[in-house]
Amino acid sequence: MSPRPPGARPLGFPRSSRIRRRSEFLLVQRRGRRRVQQDLVAVFLSRRPGETEGTARVGFTVSKKVGNAVVRNRVKRRLRESVQHSWAVLSDAPVDVVLIARSSAADATSAALLAQVREAFRAIAGQSTKSAGRTSGGRR
């Protein structure tokens, strides 16, 4: 990764916008909707007004199916970088997203992961704006 030129705007995805607690991961994975990509699955759950205000939050799950610790950490770094480059698409949406790496993510290029994360974020941003207008009804 090359350093940013002087005066360049820093990439998005602040540390405060990460899902960290197991209970939050489980909530998103149990109640959320899925967006399946070739190398990852994006599970997202729109937050209701009054619930943890602020921007979108993202968490990562990379299981041992993906590979050993070295491979899993490489996949997580690539996913974090992809989220940084795609953050502007999703940052204002009141949604929690968990990106789950599939076993094929170990062999995926950074460019492929970036394209898949961007596509998932665009779809999620569109879905979360639609569901933000709903006040009641629908599946839970």
XYZ file of N, CA and C in Angstrom:
420
model
N 0.847 -1.166 0.000
C 0.000 0.000 0.000
C 0.893 1.230 0.000
N 0.654 2.152 -0.919
C 1.493 3.342 -1.015
C 0.973 4.430 -0.084
N 1.891 5.265 0.422
C 1.453 6.337 1.321
C 0.641 7.376 0.559
N -0.236 8.055 1.286
C -1.056 9.098 0.669
C -0.196 10.317 0.385
N -0.449 11.001 -0.726
C 0.291 12.232 -0.995
C -0.087 13.309 0.011
N 0.810 14.279 0.240
C 0.503 15.353 1.193
C -0.769 16.094 0.790
N -1.599 16.394 1.758
C -2.841 17.121 1.502
C -3.987 16.251 1.022
N -3.748 14.957 0.834
C -4.811 14.064 0.376
C -5.778 13.800 1.517
N -7.026 13.632 1.158
C -8.059 13.354 2.148
C -7.872 11.948 2.710
N -7.954 11.768 4.025
C -7.800 10.425 4.589
C -8.970 9.531 4.183
N -8.692 8.247 4.099
C -9.741 7.295 3.759
C -10.732 7.187 4.908
N -11.939 6.726 4.592
C -12.992 6.635 5.593
C -12.859 5.435 6.497
N -13.962 5.056 7.112
C -14.096 3.922 8.017
C -13.332 4.127 9.315
N -13.828 5.038 10.141
C -13.186 5.257 11.438
C -13.367 4.050 12.357
N -12.490 3.928 13.314
C -12.509 2.805 14.252
C -13.825 2.744 15.033
N -14.428 3.895 15.278
C -15.691 3.941 16.024
C -16.851 3.347 15.229
N -16.660 3.106 13.942
C -17.720 2.561 13.096
C -17.577 1.059 12.883
N -16.912 0.396 13.805
C -16.747 -1.051 13.699
C -17.623 -1.755 14.725
N -18.177 -2.877 14.324
C -18.927 -3.720 15.255
C -17.896 -4.571 15.983
N -17.950 -4.568 17.303
C -16.922 -5.263 18.074
C -17.476 -6.334 19.013
N -18.657 -6.141 19.533
C -19.185 -7.077 20.531
C -19.829 -8.286 19.869
N -19.631 -9.430 20.477
C -20.203 -10.669 19.955
C -21.722 -10.576 19.872
N -22.334 -9.969 20.876
C -23.797 -9.857 20.891
C -24.298 -9.054 19.692
N -23.545 -8.039 19.282
C -23.947 -7.238 18.120
C -23.785 -8.034 16.824
N -22.702 -8.811 16.725
C -22.520 -9.679 15.561
C -23.681 -10.661 15.457
N -24.020 -11.288 16.583
C -25.088 -12.285 16.577
C -26.431 -11.671 16.222
N -26.707 -10.474 16.729
C -27.964 -9.802 16.414
C -28.086 -9.555 14.911
N -27.030 -9.033 14.307
C -27.057 -8.763 12.866
C -27.200 -10.068 12.094
N -26.471 -11.098 12.495
C -26.512 -12.352 11.754
C -27.845 -13.077 11.913
N -28.509 -12.906 13.050
C -29.799 -13.581 13.257
C -30.957 -12.843 12.599
N -30.965 -11.524 12.715
C -32.109 -10.746 12.238
C -31.884 -10.056 10.899
N -30.646 -10.044 10.437
C -30.311 -9.271 9.247
C -30.683 -9.950 7.944
N -30.579 -9.171 6.881
C -30.815 -9.664 5.528
C -29.464 -9.925 4.880
N -29.433 -10.878 3.957
C -28.165 -11.294 3.349
C -28.046 -10.822 1.910
N -26.832 -10.480 1.573
C -26.471 -10.127 0.202
C -25.261 -10.999 -0.140
N -25.456 -12.004 -0.984
C -24.413 -12.986 -1.266
C -23.590 -12.541 -2.472
N -22.278 -12.567 -2.307
C -21.326 -12.266 -3.375
C -20.484 -13.520 -3.618
N -19.596 -13.451 -4.584
C -18.764 -14.606 -4.913
C -17.845 -15.004 -3.761
N -17.186 -14.020 -3.142
C -16.196 -14.317 -2.110
C -16.606 -13.876 -0.712
N -17.776 -13.286 -0.576
C -18.213 -12.847 0.747
C -19.724 -12.790 0.816
N -20.218 -12.772 2.035
C -21.644 -12.592 2.300
C -21.769 -11.354 3.176
N -22.604 -10.415 2.752
C -22.848 -9.211 3.544
C -24.203 -9.371 4.224
N -24.209 -9.348 5.543
C -25.443 -9.434 6.322
C -25.667 -8.055 6.917
N -26.856 -7.491 6.696
C -27.090 -6.130 7.171
C -28.417 -6.020 7.892
N -28.442 -5.122 8.867
C -29.623 -4.886 9.682
C -29.778 -3.385 9.855
N -30.894 -2.846 9.378
C -31.153 -1.416 9.547
C -31.463 -1.127 10.999
N -30.915 -0.038 11.505
C -31.182 0.364 12.885
C -32.411 1.254 12.910
N -33.187 1.108 13.960
C -34.375 1.941 14.139
C -33.972 3.267 14.754
N -34.788 4.306 14.566
C -34.485 5.580 15.225
C -34.390 5.378 16.731
N -33.391 5.979 17.343
C -33.194 5.838 18.777
C -32.169 4.785 19.141
N -31.915 3.837 18.234
C -30.896 2.820 18.479
C -29.552 3.361 18.021
N -28.574 3.302 18.883
C -27.206 3.724 18.575
C -27.127 4.643 17.365
N -27.417 5.892 17.603
C -27.406 6.900 16.543
C -26.039 6.966 15.879
N -25.990 7.542 14.704
C -24.719 7.764 14.037
C -24.646 7.080 12.694
N -23.435 6.845 12.283
C -23.187 6.315 10.951
C -23.318 4.798 10.927
N -23.083 4.258 9.757
C -23.092 2.809 9.592
C -21.955 2.189 10.393
N -22.136 0.919 10.739
C -21.079 0.183 11.431
C -20.826 -1.115 10.671
N -19.569 -1.544 10.645
C -19.189 -2.740 9.897
C -18.355 -3.652 10.790
N -18.596 -4.957 10.671
C -17.796 -5.960 11.362
C -17.364 -7.030 10.372
N -16.341 -7.781 10.732
C -15.786 -8.796 9.842
C -15.776 -10.148 10.532
N -16.123 -11.192 9.773
C -16.026 -12.557 10.255
C -15.249 -13.357 9.217
N -14.127 -13.909 9.649
C -13.311 -14.749 8.770
C -13.010 -16.026 9.550
N -13.689 -17.107 9.200
C -13.572 -18.350 9.968
C -12.384 -19.186 9.502
N -12.161 -20.275 10.208
C -11.059 -21.171 9.865
C -11.278 -21.883 8.535
N -12.488 -21.832 7.994
C -12.740 -22.397 6.672
C -11.912 -21.680 5.612
N -11.593 -20.415 5.868
C -10.860 -19.602 4.900
C -9.397 -20.020 4.841
N -8.828 -20.409 5.965
C -7.425 -20.824 5.969
C -6.820 -20.679 7.347
N -5.489 -20.789 7.394
C -4.811 -20.649 8.678
C -4.778 -19.177 9.101
N -4.158 -18.891 10.227
C -4.197 -17.537 10.788
C -3.598 -16.500 9.846
N -2.531 -16.854 9.163
C -1.893 -15.917 8.240
C -2.856 -15.545 7.115
N -3.513 -16.532 6.554
C -4.455 -16.301 5.455
C -5.659 -15.507 5.953
N -6.191 -15.876 7.117
C -7.356 -15.158 7.655
C -7.028 -13.693 7.903
N -5.860 -13.422 8.472
C -5.482 -12.032 8.725
C -5.292 -11.261 7.423
N -4.748 -11.896 6.390
C -4.598 -11.234 5.093
C -5.972 -10.879 4.515
N -6.912 -11.814 4.612
C -8.267 -11.554 4.108
C -8.905 -10.406 4.888
N -8.741 -10.385 6.212
C -9.307 -9.289 7.017
C -8.697 -7.948 6.636
N -7.379 -7.915 6.410
C -6.738 -6.660 5.989
C -7.291 -6.190 4.655
N -7.466 -7.117 3.719
C -8.006 -6.753 2.403
C -9.451 -6.271 2.522
N -10.232 -6.922 3.364
C -11.616 -6.481 3.556
C -11.664 -5.096 4.198
N -10.822 -4.851 5.208
C -10.783 -3.528 5.845
C -10.406 -2.449 4.840
N -9.416 -2.750 4.001
C -9.007 -1.778 2.994
C -10.133 -1.535 1.989
N -10.830 -2.577 1.593
C -11.957 -2.431 0.666
C -13.054 -1.571 1.275
N -13.311 -1.770 2.565
C -14.324 -0.959 3.250
C -13.871 0.494 3.317
N -12.587 0.727 3.578
C -12.079 2.102 3.617
C -12.319 2.810 2.293
N -12.064 2.124 1.189
C -12.235 2.729 -0.131
C -13.707 2.878 -0.513
N -14.587 2.103 0.099
C -16.012 2.121 -0.252
C -16.869 2.809 0.798
N -16.278 3.313 1.845
C -17.007 3.810 3.006
C -17.979 4.929 2.666
N -17.640 5.796 1.731
C -18.497 6.937 1.403
C -19.878 6.496 0.923
N -19.972 5.332 0.311
C -21.250 4.829 -0.201
C -22.223 4.556 0.940
N -21.705 4.092 2.065
C -22.556 3.577 3.136
C -22.531 4.409 4.406
N -21.581 5.307 4.555
C -21.289 5.922 5.852
C -22.484 6.591 6.530
N -23.405 7.180 5.778
C -24.518 7.901 6.397
C -25.746 7.037 6.651
N -25.744 5.807 6.181
C -26.910 4.939 6.345
C -26.963 4.393 7.776
N -28.143 4.372 8.397
C -28.274 3.826 9.761
C -28.376 2.299 9.717
N -27.248 1.650 9.464
C -27.261 0.207 9.240
C -26.007 -0.426 9.848
N -26.159 -1.660 10.316
C -25.025 -2.463 10.769
C -24.784 -3.540 9.718
N -23.524 -3.741 9.340
C -23.167 -4.708 8.303
C -22.096 -5.645 8.849
N -22.282 -6.940 8.629
C -21.249 -7.924 8.942
C -20.832 -8.554 7.620
N -19.537 -8.454 7.303
C -18.992 -9.075 6.102
C -18.389 -10.416 6.497
N -18.922 -11.488 5.925
C -18.462 -12.839 6.223
C -17.689 -13.343 5.008
N -16.411 -13.634 5.204
C -15.579 -14.125 4.109
C -15.914 -15.583 3.819
N -16.057 -15.903 2.542
C -16.232 -17.287 2.129
C -14.852 -17.886 1.880
N -14.770 -19.195 1.775
C -13.462 -19.838 1.624
C -12.731 -19.369 0.370
N -13.465 -18.982 -0.661
C -12.832 -18.505 -1.897
C -12.165 -17.143 -1.723
N -12.444 -16.442 -0.630
C -11.838 -15.128 -0.395
C -10.330 -15.227 -0.215
N -9.838 -16.382 0.191
C -8.395 -16.558 0.381
C -7.642 -16.391 -0.932
N -8.261 -16.766 -2.039
C -7.611 -16.680 -3.346
C -8.033 -15.450 -4.136
N -8.941 -14.663 -3.608
C -9.445 -13.487 -4.321
C -8.419 -12.358 -4.294
N -8.390 -11.587 -5.360
C -7.502 -10.427 -5.403
C -8.121 -9.283 -4.615
N -7.296 -8.321 -4.268
C -7.803 -7.138 -3.564
C -8.819 -6.401 -4.422
N -8.569 -6.338 -5.732
C -9.492 -5.650 -6.641
C -10.850 -6.350 -6.684
N -10.838 -7.678 -6.671
C -12.095 -8.425 -6.694
C -12.877 -8.196 -5.406
N -12.186 -8.218 -4.265
C -12.871 -7.968 -2.994
C -13.416 -6.546 -2.944
N -12.639 -5.581 -3.444
C -13.099 -4.192 -3.472
C -14.369 -4.061 -4.296
N -14.397 -4.679 -5.476
C -15.583 -4.610 -6.332
C -16.796 -5.237 -5.646
N -16.601 -6.354 -4.958
C -17.713 -7.023 -4.292
C -18.222 -6.226 -3.095
N -17.304 -5.621 -2.348
C -17.718 -4.799 -1.201
C -18.487 -3.582 -1.699
N -17.991 -2.934 -2.750
C -18.699 -1.761 -3.301
C -20.095 -2.126 -3.773
N -20.197 -3.241 -4.493
C -21.506 -3.680 -4.988
C -22.456 -3.963 -3.828
N -21.963 -4.644 -2.810
C -22.797 -4.951 -1.645
C -23.218 -3.669 -0.934
N -22.290 -2.728 -0.746
C -22.609 -1.475 -0.057
C -23.641 -0.659 -0.830
N -23.524 -0.629 -2.160
C -24.521 0.113 -2.959
C -25.907 -0.495 -2.779
N -25.980 -1.819 -2.827
C -27.268 -2.495 -2.655
C -27.818 -2.265 -1.251
N -26.956 -2.332 -0.246
C -27.388 -2.135 1.138
C -27.849 -0.706 1.356
N -27.119 0.264 0.804
C -27.508 1.671 0.953
C -28.878 1.907 0.327
N -29.125 1.296 -0.825
C -30.433 1.426 -1.468
C -31.532 0.779 -0.653
N -31.261 -0.387 -0.096
C -32.260 -1.093 0.709
C -32.528 -0.379 2.022
N -31.480 0.176 2.639
C -31.684 0.816 3.944
C -32.463 2.113 3.802
N -32.320 2.820 2.667
C -33.114 4.035 2.493
C -34.575 3.680 2.246
N -34.824 2.550 1.571
C -36.208 2.112 1.374
C -36.845 1.723 2.697
N -36.107 0.962 3.511
C -36.683 0.477 4.764
C -36.742 1.562 5.826
N -35.988 2.656 5.662
C -36.025 3.735 6.649
C -37.384 4.426 6.648
N -38.080 4.392 5.516
C -39.385 5.029 5.439
C -40.487 4.226 6.095
N -40.253 2.947 6.330
C -41.265 2.091 6.952
C -41.312 2.344 8.449
N -42.516 2.363 8.981
C -42.649 2.558 10.423
C -43.109 1.295 11.124
N -43.861 0.461 10.431
C -44.310 -0.779 11.055
C -44.602 -1.791 9.970
N -44.850 -3.010 10.393
C -45.158 -4.068 9.443
C -43.899 -4.727 8.935
N -44.082 -5.720 8.069
C -42.931 -6.417 7.517
C -42.396 -7.474 8.455
N -41.464 -8.245 7.941
C -40.844 -9.300 8.754
C -39.853 -8.721 9.727
N -39.671 -9.414 10.822
C -38.658 -9.013 11.808
C -37.814 -10.179 12.163
